[in-house]
mmCIF file of C-alpha atoms in Angstrom:
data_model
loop_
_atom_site.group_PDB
_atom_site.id
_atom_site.type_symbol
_atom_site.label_atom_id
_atom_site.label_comp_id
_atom_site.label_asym_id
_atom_site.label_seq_id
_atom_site.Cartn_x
_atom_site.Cartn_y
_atom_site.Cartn_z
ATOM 1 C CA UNK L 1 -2.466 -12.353 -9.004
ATOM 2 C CA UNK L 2 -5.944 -12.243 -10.310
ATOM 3 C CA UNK L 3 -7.879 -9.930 -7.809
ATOM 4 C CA UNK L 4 -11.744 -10.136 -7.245
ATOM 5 C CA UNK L 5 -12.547 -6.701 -9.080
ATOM 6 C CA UNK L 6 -12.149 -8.518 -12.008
ATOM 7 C CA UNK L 7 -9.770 -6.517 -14.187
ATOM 8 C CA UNK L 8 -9.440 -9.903 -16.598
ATOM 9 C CA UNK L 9 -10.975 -9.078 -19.572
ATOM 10 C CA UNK L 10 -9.931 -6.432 -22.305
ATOM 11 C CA UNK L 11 -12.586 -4.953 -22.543
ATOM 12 C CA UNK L 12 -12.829 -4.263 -18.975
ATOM 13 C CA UNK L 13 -9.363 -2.907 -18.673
ATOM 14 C CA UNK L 14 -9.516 -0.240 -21.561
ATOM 15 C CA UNK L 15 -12.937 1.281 -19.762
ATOM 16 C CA UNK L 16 -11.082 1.422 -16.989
ATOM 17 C CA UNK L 17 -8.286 3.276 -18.152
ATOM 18 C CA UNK L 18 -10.382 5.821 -19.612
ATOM 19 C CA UNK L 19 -12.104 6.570 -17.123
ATOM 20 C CA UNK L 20 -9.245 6.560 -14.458
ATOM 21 C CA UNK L 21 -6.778 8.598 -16.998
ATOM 22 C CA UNK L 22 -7.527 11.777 -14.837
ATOM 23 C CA UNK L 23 -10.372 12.065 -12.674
ATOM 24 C CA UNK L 24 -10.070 16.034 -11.759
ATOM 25 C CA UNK L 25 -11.826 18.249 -12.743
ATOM 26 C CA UNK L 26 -11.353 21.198 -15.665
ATOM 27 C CA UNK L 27 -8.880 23.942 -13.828
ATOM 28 C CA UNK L 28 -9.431 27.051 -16.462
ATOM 29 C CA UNK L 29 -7.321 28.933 -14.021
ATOM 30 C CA UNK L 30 -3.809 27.992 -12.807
ATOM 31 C CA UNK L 31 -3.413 28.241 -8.812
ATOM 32 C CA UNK L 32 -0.267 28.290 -6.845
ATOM 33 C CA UNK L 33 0.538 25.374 -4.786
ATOM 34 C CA UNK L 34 2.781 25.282 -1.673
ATOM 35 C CA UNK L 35 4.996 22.832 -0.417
ATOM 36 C CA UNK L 36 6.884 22.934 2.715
ATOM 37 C CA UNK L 37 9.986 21.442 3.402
ATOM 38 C CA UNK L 38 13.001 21.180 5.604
ATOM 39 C CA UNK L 39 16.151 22.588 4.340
ATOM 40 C CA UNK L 40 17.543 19.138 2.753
ATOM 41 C CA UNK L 41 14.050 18.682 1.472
ATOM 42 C CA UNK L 42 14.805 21.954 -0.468
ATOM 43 C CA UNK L 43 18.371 20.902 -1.554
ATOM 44 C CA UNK L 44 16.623 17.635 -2.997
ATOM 45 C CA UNK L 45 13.683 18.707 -4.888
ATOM 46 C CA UNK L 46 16.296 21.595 -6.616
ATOM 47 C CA UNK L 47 19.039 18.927 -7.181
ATOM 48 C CA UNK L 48 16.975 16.056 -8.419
ATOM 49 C CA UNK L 49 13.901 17.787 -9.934
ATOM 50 C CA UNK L 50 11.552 15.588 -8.026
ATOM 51 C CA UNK L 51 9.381 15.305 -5.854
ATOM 52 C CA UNK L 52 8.367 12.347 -3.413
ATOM 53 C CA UNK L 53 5.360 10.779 -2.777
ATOM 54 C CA UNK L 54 4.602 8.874 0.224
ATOM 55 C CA UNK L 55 2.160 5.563 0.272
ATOM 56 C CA UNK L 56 -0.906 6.939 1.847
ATOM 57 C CA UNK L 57 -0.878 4.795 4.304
ATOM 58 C CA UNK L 58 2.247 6.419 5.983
ATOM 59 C CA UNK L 59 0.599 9.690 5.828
ATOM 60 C CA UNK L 60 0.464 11.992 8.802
ATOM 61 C CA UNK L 61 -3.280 11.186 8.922
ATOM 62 C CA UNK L 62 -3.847 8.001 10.587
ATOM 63 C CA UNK L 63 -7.500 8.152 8.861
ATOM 64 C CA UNK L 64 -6.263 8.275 5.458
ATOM 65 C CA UNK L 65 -7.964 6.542 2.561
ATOM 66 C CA UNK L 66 -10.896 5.519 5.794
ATOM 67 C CA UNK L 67 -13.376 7.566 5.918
ATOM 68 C CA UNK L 68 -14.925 6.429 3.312
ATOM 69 C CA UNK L 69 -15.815 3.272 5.071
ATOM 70 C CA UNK L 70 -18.177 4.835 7.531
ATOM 71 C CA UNK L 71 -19.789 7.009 4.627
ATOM 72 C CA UNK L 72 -20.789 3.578 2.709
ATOM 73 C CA UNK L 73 -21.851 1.267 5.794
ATOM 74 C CA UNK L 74 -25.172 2.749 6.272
ATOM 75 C CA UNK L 75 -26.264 2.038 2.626
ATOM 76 C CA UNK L 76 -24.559 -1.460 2.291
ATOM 77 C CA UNK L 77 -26.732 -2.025 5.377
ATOM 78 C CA UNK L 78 -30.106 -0.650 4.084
ATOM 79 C CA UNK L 79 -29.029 -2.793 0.425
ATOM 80 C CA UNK L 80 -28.664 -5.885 3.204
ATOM 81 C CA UNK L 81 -32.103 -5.827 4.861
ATOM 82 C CA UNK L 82 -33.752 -5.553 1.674
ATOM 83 C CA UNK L 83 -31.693 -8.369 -0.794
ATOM 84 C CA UNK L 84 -31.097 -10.647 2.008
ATOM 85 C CA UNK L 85 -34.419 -11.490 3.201
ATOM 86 C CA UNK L 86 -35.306 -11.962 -0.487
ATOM 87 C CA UNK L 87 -32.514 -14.459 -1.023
ATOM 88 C CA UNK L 88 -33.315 -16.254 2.076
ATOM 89 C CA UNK L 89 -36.974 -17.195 0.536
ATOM 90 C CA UNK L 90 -35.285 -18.652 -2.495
ATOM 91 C CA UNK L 91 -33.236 -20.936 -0.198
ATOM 92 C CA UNK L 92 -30.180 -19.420 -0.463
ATOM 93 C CA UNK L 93 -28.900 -18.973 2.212
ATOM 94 C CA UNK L 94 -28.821 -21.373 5.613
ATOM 95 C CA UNK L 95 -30.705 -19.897 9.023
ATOM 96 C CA UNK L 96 -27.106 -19.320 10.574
ATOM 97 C CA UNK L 97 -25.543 -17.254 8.401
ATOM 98 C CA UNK L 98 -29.118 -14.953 8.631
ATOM 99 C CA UNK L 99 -27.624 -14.353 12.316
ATOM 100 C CA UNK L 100 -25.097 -12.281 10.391
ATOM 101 C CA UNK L 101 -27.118 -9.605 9.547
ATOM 102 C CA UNK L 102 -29.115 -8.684 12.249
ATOM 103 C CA UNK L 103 -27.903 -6.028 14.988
ATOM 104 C CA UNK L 104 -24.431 -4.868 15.323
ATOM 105 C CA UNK L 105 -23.534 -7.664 13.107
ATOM 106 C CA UNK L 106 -25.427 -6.286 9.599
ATOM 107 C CA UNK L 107 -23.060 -3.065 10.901
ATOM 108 C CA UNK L 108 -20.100 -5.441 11.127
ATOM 109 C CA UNK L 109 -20.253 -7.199 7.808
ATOM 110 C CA UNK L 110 -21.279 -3.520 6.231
ATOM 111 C CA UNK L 111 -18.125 -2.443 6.798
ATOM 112 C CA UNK L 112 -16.731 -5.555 5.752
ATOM 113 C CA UNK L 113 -17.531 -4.962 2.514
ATOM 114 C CA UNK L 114 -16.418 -1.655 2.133
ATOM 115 C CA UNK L 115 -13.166 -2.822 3.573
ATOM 116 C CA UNK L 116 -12.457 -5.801 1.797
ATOM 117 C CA UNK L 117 -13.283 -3.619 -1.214
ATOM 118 C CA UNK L 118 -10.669 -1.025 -0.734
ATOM 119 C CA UNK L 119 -7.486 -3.964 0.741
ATOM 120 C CA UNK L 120 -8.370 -5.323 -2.585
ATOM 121 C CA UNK L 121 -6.989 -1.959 -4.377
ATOM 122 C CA UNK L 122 -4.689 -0.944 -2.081
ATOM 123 C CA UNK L 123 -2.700 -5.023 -2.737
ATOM 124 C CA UNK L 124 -3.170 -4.010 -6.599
ATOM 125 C CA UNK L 125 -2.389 -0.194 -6.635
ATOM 126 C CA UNK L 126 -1.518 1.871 -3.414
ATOM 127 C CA UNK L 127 -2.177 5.404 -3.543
ATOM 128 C CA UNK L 128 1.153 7.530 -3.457
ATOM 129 C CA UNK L 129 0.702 11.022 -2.621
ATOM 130 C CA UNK L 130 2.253 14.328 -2.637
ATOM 131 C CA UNK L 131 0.575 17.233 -0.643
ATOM 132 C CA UNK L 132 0.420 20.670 -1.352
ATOM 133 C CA UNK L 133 -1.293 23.838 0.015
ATOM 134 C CA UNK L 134 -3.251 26.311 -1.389
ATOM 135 C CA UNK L 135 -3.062 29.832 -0.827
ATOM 136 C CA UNK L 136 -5.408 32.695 -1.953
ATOM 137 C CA UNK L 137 -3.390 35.064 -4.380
ATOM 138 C CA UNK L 138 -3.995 38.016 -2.028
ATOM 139 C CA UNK L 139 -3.815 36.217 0.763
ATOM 140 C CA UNK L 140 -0.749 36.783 3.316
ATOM 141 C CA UNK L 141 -0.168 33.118 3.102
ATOM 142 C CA UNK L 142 0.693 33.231 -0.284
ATOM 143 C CA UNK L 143 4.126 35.775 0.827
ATOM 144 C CA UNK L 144 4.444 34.479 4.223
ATOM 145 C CA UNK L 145 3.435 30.834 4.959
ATOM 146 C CA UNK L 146 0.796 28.981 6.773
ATOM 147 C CA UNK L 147 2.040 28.893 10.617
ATOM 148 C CA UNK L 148 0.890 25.413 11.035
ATOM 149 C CA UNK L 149 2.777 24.324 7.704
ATOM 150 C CA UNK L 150 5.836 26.004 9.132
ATOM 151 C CA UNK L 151 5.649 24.049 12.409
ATOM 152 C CA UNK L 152 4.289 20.610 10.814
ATOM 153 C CA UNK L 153 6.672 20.144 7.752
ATOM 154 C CA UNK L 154 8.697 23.300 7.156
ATOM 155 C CA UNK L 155 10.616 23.542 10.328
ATOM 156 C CA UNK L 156 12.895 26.174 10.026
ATOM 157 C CA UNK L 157 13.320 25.660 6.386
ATOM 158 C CA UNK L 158 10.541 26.915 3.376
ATOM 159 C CA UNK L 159 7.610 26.903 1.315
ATOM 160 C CA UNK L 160 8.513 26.095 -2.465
ATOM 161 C CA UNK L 161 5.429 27.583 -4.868
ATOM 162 C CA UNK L 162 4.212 26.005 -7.831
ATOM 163 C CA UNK L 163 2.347 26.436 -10.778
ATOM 164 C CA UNK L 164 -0.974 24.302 -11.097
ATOM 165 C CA UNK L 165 -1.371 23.175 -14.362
ATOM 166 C CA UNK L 166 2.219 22.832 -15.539
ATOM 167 C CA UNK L 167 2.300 20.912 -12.754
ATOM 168 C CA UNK L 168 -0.711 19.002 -13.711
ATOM 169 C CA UNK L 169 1.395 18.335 -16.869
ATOM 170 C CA UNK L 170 4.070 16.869 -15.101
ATOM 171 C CA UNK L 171 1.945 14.485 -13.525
ATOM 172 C CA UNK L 172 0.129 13.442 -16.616
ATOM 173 C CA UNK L 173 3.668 12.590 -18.220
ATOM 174 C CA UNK L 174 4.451 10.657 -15.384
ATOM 175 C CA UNK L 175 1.521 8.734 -15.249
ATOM 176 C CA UNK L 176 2.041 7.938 -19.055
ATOM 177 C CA UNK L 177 5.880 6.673 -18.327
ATOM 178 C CA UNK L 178 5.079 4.071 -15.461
ATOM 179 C CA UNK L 179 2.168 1.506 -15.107
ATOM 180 C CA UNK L 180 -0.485 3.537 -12.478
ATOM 181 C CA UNK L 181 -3.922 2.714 -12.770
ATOM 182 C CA UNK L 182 -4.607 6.598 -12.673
ATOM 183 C CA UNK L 183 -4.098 9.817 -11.223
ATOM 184 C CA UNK L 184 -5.673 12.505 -9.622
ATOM 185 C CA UNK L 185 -4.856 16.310 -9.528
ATOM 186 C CA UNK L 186 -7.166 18.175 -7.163
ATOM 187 C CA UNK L 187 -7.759 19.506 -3.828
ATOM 188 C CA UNK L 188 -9.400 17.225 -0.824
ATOM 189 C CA UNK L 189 -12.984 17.978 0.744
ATOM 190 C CA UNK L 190 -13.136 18.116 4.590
ATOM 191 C CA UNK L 191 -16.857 18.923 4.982
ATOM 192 C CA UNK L 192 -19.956 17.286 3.023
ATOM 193 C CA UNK L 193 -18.443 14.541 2.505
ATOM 194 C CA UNK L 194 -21.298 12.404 1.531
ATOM 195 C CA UNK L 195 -21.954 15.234 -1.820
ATOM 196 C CA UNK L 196 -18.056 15.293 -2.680
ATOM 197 C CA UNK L 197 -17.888 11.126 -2.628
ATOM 198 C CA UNK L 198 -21.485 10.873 -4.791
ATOM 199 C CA UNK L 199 -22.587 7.330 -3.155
ATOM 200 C CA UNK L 200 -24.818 7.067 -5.290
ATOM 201 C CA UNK L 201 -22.237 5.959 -7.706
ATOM 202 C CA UNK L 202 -22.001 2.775 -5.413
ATOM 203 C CA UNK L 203 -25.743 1.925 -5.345
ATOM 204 C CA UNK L 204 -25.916 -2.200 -5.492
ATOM 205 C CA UNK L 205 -22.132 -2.755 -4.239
ATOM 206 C CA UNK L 206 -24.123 -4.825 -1.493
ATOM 207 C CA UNK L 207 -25.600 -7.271 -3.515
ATOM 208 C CA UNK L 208 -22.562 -7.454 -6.083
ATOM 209 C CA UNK L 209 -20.696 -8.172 -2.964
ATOM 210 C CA UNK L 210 -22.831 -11.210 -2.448
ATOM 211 C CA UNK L 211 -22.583 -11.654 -6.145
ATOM 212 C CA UNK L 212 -19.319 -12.267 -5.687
ATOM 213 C CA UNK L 213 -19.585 -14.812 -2.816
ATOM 214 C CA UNK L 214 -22.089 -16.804 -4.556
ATOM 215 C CA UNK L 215 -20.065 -16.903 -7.907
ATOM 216 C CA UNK L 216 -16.769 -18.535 -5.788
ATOM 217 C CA UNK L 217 -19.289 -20.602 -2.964
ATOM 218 C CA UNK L 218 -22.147 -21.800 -4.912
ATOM 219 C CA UNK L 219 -22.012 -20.768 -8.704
ATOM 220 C CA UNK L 220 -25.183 -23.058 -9.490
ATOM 221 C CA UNK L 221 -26.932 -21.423 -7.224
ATOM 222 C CA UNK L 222 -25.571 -17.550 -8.443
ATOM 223 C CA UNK L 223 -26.693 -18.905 -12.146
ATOM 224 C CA UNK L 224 -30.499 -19.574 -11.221
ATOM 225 C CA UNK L 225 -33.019 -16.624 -13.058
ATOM 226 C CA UNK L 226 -34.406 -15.503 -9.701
ATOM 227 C CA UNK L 227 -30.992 -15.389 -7.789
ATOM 228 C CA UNK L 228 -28.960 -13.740 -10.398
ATOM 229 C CA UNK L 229 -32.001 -11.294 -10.768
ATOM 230 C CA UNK L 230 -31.457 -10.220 -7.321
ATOM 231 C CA UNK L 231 -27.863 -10.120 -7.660
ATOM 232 C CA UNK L 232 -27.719 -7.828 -10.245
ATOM 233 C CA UNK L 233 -25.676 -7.255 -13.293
ATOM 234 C CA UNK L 234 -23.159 -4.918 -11.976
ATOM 235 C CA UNK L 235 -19.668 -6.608 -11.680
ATOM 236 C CA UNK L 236 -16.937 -5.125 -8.670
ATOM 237 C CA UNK L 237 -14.315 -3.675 -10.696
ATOM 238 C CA UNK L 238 -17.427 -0.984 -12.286
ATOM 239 C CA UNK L 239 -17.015 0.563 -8.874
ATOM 240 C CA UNK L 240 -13.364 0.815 -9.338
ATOM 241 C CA UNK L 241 -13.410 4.497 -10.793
ATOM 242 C CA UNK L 242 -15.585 5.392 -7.706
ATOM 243 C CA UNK L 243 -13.335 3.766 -5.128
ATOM 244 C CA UNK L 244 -10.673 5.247 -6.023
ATOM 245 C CA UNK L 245 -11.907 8.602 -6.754
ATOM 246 C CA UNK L 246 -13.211 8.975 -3.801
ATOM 247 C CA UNK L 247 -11.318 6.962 -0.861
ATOM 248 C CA UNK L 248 -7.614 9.384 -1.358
ATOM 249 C CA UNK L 249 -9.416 12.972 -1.700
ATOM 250 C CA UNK L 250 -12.060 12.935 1.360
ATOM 251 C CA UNK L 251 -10.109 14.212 4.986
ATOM 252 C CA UNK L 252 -11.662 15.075 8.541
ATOM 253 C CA UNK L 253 -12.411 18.555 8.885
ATOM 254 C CA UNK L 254 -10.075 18.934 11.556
ATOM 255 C CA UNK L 255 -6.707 19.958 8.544
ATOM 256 C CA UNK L 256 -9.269 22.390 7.337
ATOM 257 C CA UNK L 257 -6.915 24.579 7.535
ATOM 258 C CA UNK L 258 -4.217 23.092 5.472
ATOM 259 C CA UNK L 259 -6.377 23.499 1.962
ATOM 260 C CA UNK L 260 -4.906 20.442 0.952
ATOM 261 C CA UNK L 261 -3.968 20.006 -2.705
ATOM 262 C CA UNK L 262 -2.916 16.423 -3.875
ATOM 263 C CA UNK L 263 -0.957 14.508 -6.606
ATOM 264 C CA UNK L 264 -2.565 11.167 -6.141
ATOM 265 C CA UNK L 265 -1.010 8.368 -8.333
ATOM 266 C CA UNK L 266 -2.410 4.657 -8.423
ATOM 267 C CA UNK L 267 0.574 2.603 -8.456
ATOM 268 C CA UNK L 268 0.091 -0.910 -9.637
ATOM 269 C CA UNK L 269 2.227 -3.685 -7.384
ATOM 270 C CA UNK L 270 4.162 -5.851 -9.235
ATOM 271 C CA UNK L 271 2.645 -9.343 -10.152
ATOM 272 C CA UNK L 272 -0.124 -7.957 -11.274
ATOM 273 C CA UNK L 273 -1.764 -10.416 -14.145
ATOM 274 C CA UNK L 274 -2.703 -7.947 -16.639
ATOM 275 C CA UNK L 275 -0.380 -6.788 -19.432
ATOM 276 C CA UNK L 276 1.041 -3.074 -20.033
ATOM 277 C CA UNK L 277 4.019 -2.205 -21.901
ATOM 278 C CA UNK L 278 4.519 0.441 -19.175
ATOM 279 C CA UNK L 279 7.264 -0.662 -16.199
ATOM 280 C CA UNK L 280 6.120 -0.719 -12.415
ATOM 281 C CA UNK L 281 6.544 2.691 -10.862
ATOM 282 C CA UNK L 282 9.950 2.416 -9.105
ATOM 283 C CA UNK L 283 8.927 2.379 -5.158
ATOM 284 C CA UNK L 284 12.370 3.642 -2.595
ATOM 285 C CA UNK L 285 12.093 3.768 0.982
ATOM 286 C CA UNK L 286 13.356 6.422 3.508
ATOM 287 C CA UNK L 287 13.265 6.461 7.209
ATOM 288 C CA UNK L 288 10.542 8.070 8.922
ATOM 289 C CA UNK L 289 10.206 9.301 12.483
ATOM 290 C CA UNK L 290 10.025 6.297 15.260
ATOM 291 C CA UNK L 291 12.490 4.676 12.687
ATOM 292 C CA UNK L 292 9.929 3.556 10.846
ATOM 293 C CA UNK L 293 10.477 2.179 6.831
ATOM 294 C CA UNK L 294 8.117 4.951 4.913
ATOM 295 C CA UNK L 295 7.802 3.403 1.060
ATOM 296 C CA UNK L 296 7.764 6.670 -1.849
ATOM 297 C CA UNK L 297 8.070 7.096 -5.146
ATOM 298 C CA UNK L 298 10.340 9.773 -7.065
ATOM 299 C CA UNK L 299 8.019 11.385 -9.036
ATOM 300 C CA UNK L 300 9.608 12.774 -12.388
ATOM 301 C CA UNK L 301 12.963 11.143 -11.993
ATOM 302 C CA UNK L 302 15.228 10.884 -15.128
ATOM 303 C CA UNK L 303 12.652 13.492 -17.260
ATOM 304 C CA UNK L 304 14.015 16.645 -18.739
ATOM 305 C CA UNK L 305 10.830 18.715 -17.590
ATOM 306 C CA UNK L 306 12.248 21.112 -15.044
ATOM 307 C CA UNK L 307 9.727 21.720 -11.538
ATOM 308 C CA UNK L 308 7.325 24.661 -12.028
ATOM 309 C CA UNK L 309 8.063 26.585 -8.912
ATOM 310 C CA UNK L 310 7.439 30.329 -9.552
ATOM 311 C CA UNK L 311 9.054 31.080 -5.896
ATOM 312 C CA UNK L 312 10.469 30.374 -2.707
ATOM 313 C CA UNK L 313 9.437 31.088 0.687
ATOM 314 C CA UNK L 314 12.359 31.774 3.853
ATOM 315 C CA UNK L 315 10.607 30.237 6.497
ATOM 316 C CA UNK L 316 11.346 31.490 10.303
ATOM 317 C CA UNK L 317 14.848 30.558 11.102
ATOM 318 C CA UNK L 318 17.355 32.048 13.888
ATOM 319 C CA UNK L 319 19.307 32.871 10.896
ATOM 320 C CA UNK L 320 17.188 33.470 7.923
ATOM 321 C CA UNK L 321 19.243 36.231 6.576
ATOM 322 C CA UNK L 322 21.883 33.183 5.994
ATOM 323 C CA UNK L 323 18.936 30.594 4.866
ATOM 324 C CA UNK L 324 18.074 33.193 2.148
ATOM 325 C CA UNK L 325 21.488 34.027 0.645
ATOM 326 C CA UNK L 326 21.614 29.940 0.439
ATOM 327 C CA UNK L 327 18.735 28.954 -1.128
ATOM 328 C CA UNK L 328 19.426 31.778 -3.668
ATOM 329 C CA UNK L 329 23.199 30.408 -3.902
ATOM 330 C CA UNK L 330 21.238 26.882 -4.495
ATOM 331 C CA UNK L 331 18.982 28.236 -7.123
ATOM 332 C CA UNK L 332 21.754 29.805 -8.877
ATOM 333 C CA UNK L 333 22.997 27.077 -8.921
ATOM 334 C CA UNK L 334 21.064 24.668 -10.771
ATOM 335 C CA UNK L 335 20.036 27.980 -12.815
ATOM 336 C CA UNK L 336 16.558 28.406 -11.478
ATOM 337 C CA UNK L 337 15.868 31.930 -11.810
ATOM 338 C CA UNK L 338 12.158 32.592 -9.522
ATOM 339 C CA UNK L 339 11.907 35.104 -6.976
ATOM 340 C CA UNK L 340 13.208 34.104 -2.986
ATOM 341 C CA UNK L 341 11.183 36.118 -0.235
ATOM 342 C CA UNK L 342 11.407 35.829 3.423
ATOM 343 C CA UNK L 343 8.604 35.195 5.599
ATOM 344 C CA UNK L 344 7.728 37.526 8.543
ATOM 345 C CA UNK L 345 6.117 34.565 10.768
ATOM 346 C CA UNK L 346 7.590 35.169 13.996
ATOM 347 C CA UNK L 347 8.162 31.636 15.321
ATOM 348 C CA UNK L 348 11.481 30.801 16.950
ATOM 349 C CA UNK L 349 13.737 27.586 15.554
#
């Protein structure tokens, strides 16, 4: 399918790759990042040497990949009562469709935008993500688990600890093997989110919206000096960096707490129209709570790269004493060789 971000042209496609190859930031220092799991989540990530990660739109968080939306509204609204009022003098557009933006309506269709904007990416590449925590060094997370973690996602089971950058690796060598449009290594921003999305990186998506209109409803009309002028020269698929930067890594301050760390991989749907030598990332489905179908991808599968975990966390268990002696018998196993501690949270399972 062609899609209206227009990712047709060569030239087009290579910027975007290089700009979407990685879009964190330098880590000089490696940081340990925690995963919790249930006790067959454990016996799955040391069996297969994977790790899953779930479309975002399955996520916990029903706000995920959204609140971007309400951050861009305001300005596509602003960019509306200016460019539209200026359009409407060159006669382009008819005294009904003014009614449009005026009110709660110039709101409405704001929004629109931003929406239609990110369906478009999420029909060509979905975000698939894997969540971490991080936990200060000295902190007594770091030997004993985040309570919240324990109940959300460890129940009863543990806390697997990873090495940043090799992990970072991993990732990269993934993204390499299958056809994503990019990846992202880096921790999410619950406060300021206005600073950590930089907007002003989509200055003139309003009027390259209309651009877009114009160009498929009334091309003559998008081709006259004076109309194209106001229009711009800025084509959608330069905001696609942005977009996607910005729409998996901003969360409501409410998971504060959770110092969320992501693996964010674009994965391109197949029928896409462009070319890549790279096959589709495989997608598998589980089944989720309220037997619902949760799509994921097994990240890593098939590579010889063994998981960077530098320990194991016992989480609280009626019998932990057993729980340890078998996730060392497990590690042993599969001759992983890391330390296995038990946390001291007292929380009854």
């Amino acid at each position: 399918m062609n899609n209206k971000f227009g990712w047709k042209n060569k030239k087009a496609r290579s910027e975007k790759s290089a700009l979407l190859a990685n879009m964190g930031k330098d880590k000089p220092v490696s940081r340990s990042l925690f995963h919790y799991t249930t006790a067959a989540g454990l016996i799955g990530i040391i069996k297969t040497r994977t790790l899953w990660a779930t479309h975002a739109s399955f996520l916990n968080d029903t706000a995920e990949c959204r609140l971007l939306t309400s951050l861009l509204a305001p300005s596509i609204a602003r960019d509306f009562q200016v460019i539209v009022p200026l359009l409407k003098s060159l006669g382009a557009f008819k005294p009904e469709v003014m009614s449009l933006f005026d009110g709660d309506k110039l709101t409405t269709e704001s929004e629109k935008v931003a929406n239609i904007a990110i369906r478009v990416i999420e029909n060509v590449s979905p975000f698939y993500i894997t969540s971490f925590c991080i936990h200060g060094e000295d902190a007594a997370e770091s030997s004993h688990g985040l309570l919240s973690q324990w109940r959300g996602y460890g129940r009863g089971g543990f806390a697997i600890e990873f090495d940043e950058l090799e992990m970072d690796k991993l990732v990269a060598a993934e993204a390499a093997r299958y056809w994503y449009q990019g990846h992202i290594t880096r921790e999410v921003a619950y406060e300021n989110h206005e600073h950590a999305a930089q907007l002003t990186r989509f200055d003139g998506l309003a009027a390259t919206a209309l651009k877009v209109v114009f160009k498929d409803k009334a091309p003559k009309l998008a081709a006259l000096p004076e109309v194209a002028k106001l229009l711009g020269e800025r084509e959608m698929h330069d905001y696609i960096p942005a977009f996607m930067d910005a729409l998996p890594t901003l969360k409501s301050s409410r998971f504060k707490e959770e110092n969320e760390y992501r693996i964010i991989l674009m994965a391109t749907q197949p029928g896409q129209t462009e070319t890549d030598d790279r096959p589709y990332p495989p997608v598998s489905f589980r089944e989720g709570a309220n037997a619902m179908i949760i799509p994921y991808i097994e990240l890593f599968k098939g590579s010889s790269n063994t998981l960077p975990i530098k320990k194991i966390i016992v989480g609280p268990n009626r019998d932990q004493a057993n729980q340890y002696d078998g996730a060392r018998l497990l590690l042993r196993q599969h001759g992983i060789d890391v330390p296995v501690v038990k946390s001291d949270t007292s929380l009854r399972y």
